C-alpha positions as a printed NumPy array, in Angstrom:
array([[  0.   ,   0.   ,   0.   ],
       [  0.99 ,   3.718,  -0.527],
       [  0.432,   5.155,   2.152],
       [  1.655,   8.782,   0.325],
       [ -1.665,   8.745,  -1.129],
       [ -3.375,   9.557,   2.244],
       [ -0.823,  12.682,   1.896],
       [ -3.026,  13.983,  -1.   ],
       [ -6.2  ,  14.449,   1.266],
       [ -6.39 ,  18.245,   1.829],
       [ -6.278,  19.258,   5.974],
       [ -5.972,  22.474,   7.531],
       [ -4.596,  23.407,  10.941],
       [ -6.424,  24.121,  14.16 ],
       [ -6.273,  24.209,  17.62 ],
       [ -8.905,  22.071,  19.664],
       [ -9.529,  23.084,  23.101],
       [-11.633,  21.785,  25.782],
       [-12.181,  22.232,  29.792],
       [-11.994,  19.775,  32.682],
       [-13.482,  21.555,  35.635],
       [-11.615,  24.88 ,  36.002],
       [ -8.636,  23.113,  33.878],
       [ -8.494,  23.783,  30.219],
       [ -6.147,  22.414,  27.573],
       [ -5.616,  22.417,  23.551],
       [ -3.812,  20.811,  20.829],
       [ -2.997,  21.417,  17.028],
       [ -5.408,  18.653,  14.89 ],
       [ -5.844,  19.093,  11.494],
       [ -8.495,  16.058,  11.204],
       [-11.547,  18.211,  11.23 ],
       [-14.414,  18.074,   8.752],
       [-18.086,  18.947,   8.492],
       [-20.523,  16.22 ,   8.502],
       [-24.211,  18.231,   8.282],
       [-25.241,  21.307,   7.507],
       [-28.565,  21.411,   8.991],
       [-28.239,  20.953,  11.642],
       [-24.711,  21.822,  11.559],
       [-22.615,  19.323,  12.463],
       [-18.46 ,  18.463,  12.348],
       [-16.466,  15.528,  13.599],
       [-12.634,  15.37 ,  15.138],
       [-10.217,  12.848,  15.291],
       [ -8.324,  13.432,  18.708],
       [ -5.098,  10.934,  19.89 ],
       [ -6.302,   8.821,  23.262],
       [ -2.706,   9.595,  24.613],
       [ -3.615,  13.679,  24.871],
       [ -4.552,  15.591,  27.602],
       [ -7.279,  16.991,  25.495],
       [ -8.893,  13.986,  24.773],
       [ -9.326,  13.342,  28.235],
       [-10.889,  16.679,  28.863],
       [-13.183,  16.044,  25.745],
       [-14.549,  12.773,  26.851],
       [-15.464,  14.448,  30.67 ],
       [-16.483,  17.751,  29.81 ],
       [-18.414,  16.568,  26.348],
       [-17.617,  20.237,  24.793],
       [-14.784,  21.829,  22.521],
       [-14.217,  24.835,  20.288],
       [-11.906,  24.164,  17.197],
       [ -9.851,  27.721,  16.596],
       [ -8.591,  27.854,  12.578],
       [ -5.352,  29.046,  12.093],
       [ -4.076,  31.626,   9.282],
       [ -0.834,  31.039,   6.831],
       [  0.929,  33.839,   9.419],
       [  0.829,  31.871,  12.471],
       [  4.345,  31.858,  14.388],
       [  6.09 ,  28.615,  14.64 ],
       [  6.221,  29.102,  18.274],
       [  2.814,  29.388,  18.621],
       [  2.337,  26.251,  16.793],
       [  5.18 ,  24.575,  18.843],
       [  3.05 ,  25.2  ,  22.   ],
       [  0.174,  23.521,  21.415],
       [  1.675,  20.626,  19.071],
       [  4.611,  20.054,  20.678],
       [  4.145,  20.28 ,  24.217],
       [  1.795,  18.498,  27.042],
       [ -0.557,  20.383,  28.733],
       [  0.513,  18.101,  31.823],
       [  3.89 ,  19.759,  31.856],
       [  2.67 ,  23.582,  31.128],
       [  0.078,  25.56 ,  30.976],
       [ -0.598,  26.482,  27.38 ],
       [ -2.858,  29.289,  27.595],
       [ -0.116,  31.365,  29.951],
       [  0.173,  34.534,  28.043],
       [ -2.554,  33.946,  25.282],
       [ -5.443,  36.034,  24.512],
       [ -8.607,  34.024,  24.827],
       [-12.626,  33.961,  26.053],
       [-14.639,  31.514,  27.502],
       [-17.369,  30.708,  25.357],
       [-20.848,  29.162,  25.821],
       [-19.721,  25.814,  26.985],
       [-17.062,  27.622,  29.041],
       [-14.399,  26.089,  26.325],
       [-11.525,  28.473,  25.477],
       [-12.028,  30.23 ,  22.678],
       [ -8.36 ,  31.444,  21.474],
       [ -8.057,  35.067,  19.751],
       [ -4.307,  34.988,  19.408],
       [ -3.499,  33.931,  15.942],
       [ -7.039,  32.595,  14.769],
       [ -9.095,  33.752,  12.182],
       [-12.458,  32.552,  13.126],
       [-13.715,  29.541,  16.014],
       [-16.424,  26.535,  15.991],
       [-17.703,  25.655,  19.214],
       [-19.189,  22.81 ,  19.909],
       [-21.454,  19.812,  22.393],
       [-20.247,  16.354,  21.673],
       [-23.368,  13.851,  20.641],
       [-21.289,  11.019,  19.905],
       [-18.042,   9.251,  19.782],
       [-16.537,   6.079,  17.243],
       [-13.402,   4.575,  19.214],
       [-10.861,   3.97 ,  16.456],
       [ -8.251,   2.159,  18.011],
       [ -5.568,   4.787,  18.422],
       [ -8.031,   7.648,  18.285],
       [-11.694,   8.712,  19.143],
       [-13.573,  10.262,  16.207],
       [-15.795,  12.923,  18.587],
       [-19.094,  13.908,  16.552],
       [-20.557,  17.385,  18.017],
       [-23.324,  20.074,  17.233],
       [-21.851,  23.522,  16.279],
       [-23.67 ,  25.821,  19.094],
       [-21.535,  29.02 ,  17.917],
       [-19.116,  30.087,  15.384],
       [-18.148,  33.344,  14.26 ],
       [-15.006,  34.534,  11.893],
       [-12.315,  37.19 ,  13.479],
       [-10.153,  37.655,  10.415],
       [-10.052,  37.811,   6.336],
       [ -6.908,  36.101,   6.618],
       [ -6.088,  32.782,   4.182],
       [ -6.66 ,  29.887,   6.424],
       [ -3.019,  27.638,   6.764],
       [ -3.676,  24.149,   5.002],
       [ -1.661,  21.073,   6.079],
       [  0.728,  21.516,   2.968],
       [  1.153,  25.314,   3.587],
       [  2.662,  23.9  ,   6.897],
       [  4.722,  21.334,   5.417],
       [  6.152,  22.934,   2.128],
       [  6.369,  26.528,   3.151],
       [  6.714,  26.547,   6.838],
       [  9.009,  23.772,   7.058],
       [  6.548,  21.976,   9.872],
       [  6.616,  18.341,  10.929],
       [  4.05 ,  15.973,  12.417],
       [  3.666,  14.547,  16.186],
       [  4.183,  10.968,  16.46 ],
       [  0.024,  11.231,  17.871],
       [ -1.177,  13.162,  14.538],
       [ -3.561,  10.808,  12.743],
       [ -1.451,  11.833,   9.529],
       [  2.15 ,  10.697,  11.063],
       [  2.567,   7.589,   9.193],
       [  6.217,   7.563,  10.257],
       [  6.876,   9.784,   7.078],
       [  8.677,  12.14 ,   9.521],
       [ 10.706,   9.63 ,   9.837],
       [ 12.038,   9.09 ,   6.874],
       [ 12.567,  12.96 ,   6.053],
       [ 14.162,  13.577,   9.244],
       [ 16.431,  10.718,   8.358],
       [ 17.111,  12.374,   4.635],
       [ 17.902,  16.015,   6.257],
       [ 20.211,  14.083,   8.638],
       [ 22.722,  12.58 ,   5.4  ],
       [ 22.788,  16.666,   4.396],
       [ 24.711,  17.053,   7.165],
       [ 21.813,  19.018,   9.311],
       [ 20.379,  19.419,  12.746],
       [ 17.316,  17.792,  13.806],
       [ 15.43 ,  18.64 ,  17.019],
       [ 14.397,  15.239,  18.642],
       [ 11.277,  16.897,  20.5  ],
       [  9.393,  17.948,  17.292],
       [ 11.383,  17.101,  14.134],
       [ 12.247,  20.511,  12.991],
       [ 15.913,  20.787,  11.005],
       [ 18.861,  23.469,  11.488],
       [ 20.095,  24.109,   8.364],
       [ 23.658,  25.979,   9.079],
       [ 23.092,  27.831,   5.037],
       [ 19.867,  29.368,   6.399],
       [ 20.257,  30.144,   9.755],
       [ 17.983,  31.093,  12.278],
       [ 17.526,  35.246,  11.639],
       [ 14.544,  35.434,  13.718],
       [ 16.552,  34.028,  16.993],
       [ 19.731,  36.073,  16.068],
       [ 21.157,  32.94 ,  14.074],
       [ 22.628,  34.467,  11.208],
       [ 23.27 ,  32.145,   7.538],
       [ 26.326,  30.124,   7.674],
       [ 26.216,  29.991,  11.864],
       [ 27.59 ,  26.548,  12.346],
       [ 25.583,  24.608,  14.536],
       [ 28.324,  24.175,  17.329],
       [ 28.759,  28.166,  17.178],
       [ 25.085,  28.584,  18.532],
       [ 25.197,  30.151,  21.77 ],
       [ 24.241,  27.459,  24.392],
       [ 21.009,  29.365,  25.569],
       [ 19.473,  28.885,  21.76 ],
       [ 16.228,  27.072,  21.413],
       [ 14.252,  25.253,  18.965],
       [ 12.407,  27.819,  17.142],
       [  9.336,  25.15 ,  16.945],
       [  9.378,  23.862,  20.219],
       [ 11.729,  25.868,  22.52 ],
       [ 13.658,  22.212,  23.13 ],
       [ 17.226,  22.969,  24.194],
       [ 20.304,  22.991,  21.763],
       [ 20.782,  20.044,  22.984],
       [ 18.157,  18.016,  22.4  ],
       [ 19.503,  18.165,  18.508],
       [ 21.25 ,  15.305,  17.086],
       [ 23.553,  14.902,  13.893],
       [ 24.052,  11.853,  11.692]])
């Protein structure tokens, strides 16, 4: 089977969020889609292993927050990257409660769905949650950021929980790795010494041992070292 053919269904790139008591939590998914319009319904496919699938299956609610093309890296890093057991990912982002007292993000969103889970499909690895839309409203104009977008022009990589993984990070962390570059072992993304890291004060050509030992991952904020070279 190949399994690059999966590769050519279209995603986008969103942040689900959902409440446990006073606790909330969100992720990036991209395995959203829109099952009814009347009434209007959607459907998510969330990784049993994350916090917010735990808070989805108690609380029964979640908003989905789309992201544009111009989201920062970091921001992306936060809430792909990173377990909500270990931080607290809404410290320092702009965000409202909304009907089912879900966070609703404002920070790098152009528009939310939120939503009251009616029914679940256990699929092994992952429950597909089905849910009524109960509000949804757009904040920006801005071109929504599609899975490729991401991939191609962002230079993003998958979590080992994304339903899209297929171990095809793998295999192109394994390829940057025989060019002689630096991959981060927390998220997958590659220092390339030619291109630098201008936006952390890494200038083009910086060798990767010249990097001042306070640098971190641009995706993630893993430490320098948490990179390995072939």
């Amino acid at each position: 089977m190949n399994r690059k053919t999966l590769h050519k269904i279209s995603y986008g790139l969103y942040v689900v969020s959902s409440v446990n008591g006073d606790k909330k939590n969100g992720q990036i998914a991209n395995a959203i889609f829109q099952v009814t319009s009347e009434p209007p319904t959607v459907a998510i496919s969330i990784n049993k292993q994350n916090l917010t699938h735990d808070y989805i299956l108690k609380s029964k609610v979640f908003t989905i927050s789309i992201l544009p093309e111009n989201t920062p890296m970091k921001f992306i890093g936060t809430f792909g990257f990173k377990s909500g057991r270990e931080i607290d990912k809404f410290n320092g982002i702009n965000y409202k409660l909304g009907k089912t007292k879900a966070p609703i993000i404002n920070d790098h969103s152009l528009g939310f769905v939120e939503c009251n889970v009616i029914d679940k499909i256990d699929v092994g690895t992952h429950t597909i949650f089905c849910a009524n839309v109960v509000e949804a409203d757009i904040l920006s104009e801005e071109n929504p950021m599609t899975y490729e977008y991401y991939h191609k022009v962002k230079g993003g990589f998958s979590p080992k929980t994304a339903p899209t993984y297929y171990r095809a990070v793998d295999k192109e962390i394994k390829e940057a790795k025989k060019m002689d570059k630096y991959v981060c072992d927390v998220c997958g993304y590659v220092y390339e010494p030619e291109k630098g890291d201008p936006g952390n004060g890494v200038q083009p050509g910086t060798k990767f041992e010249d990097i001042p030992d306070d640098w971190v991952c641009p995706v993630c904020g893993a430490s320098k070292k948490s990179f390995s070279k072939e």
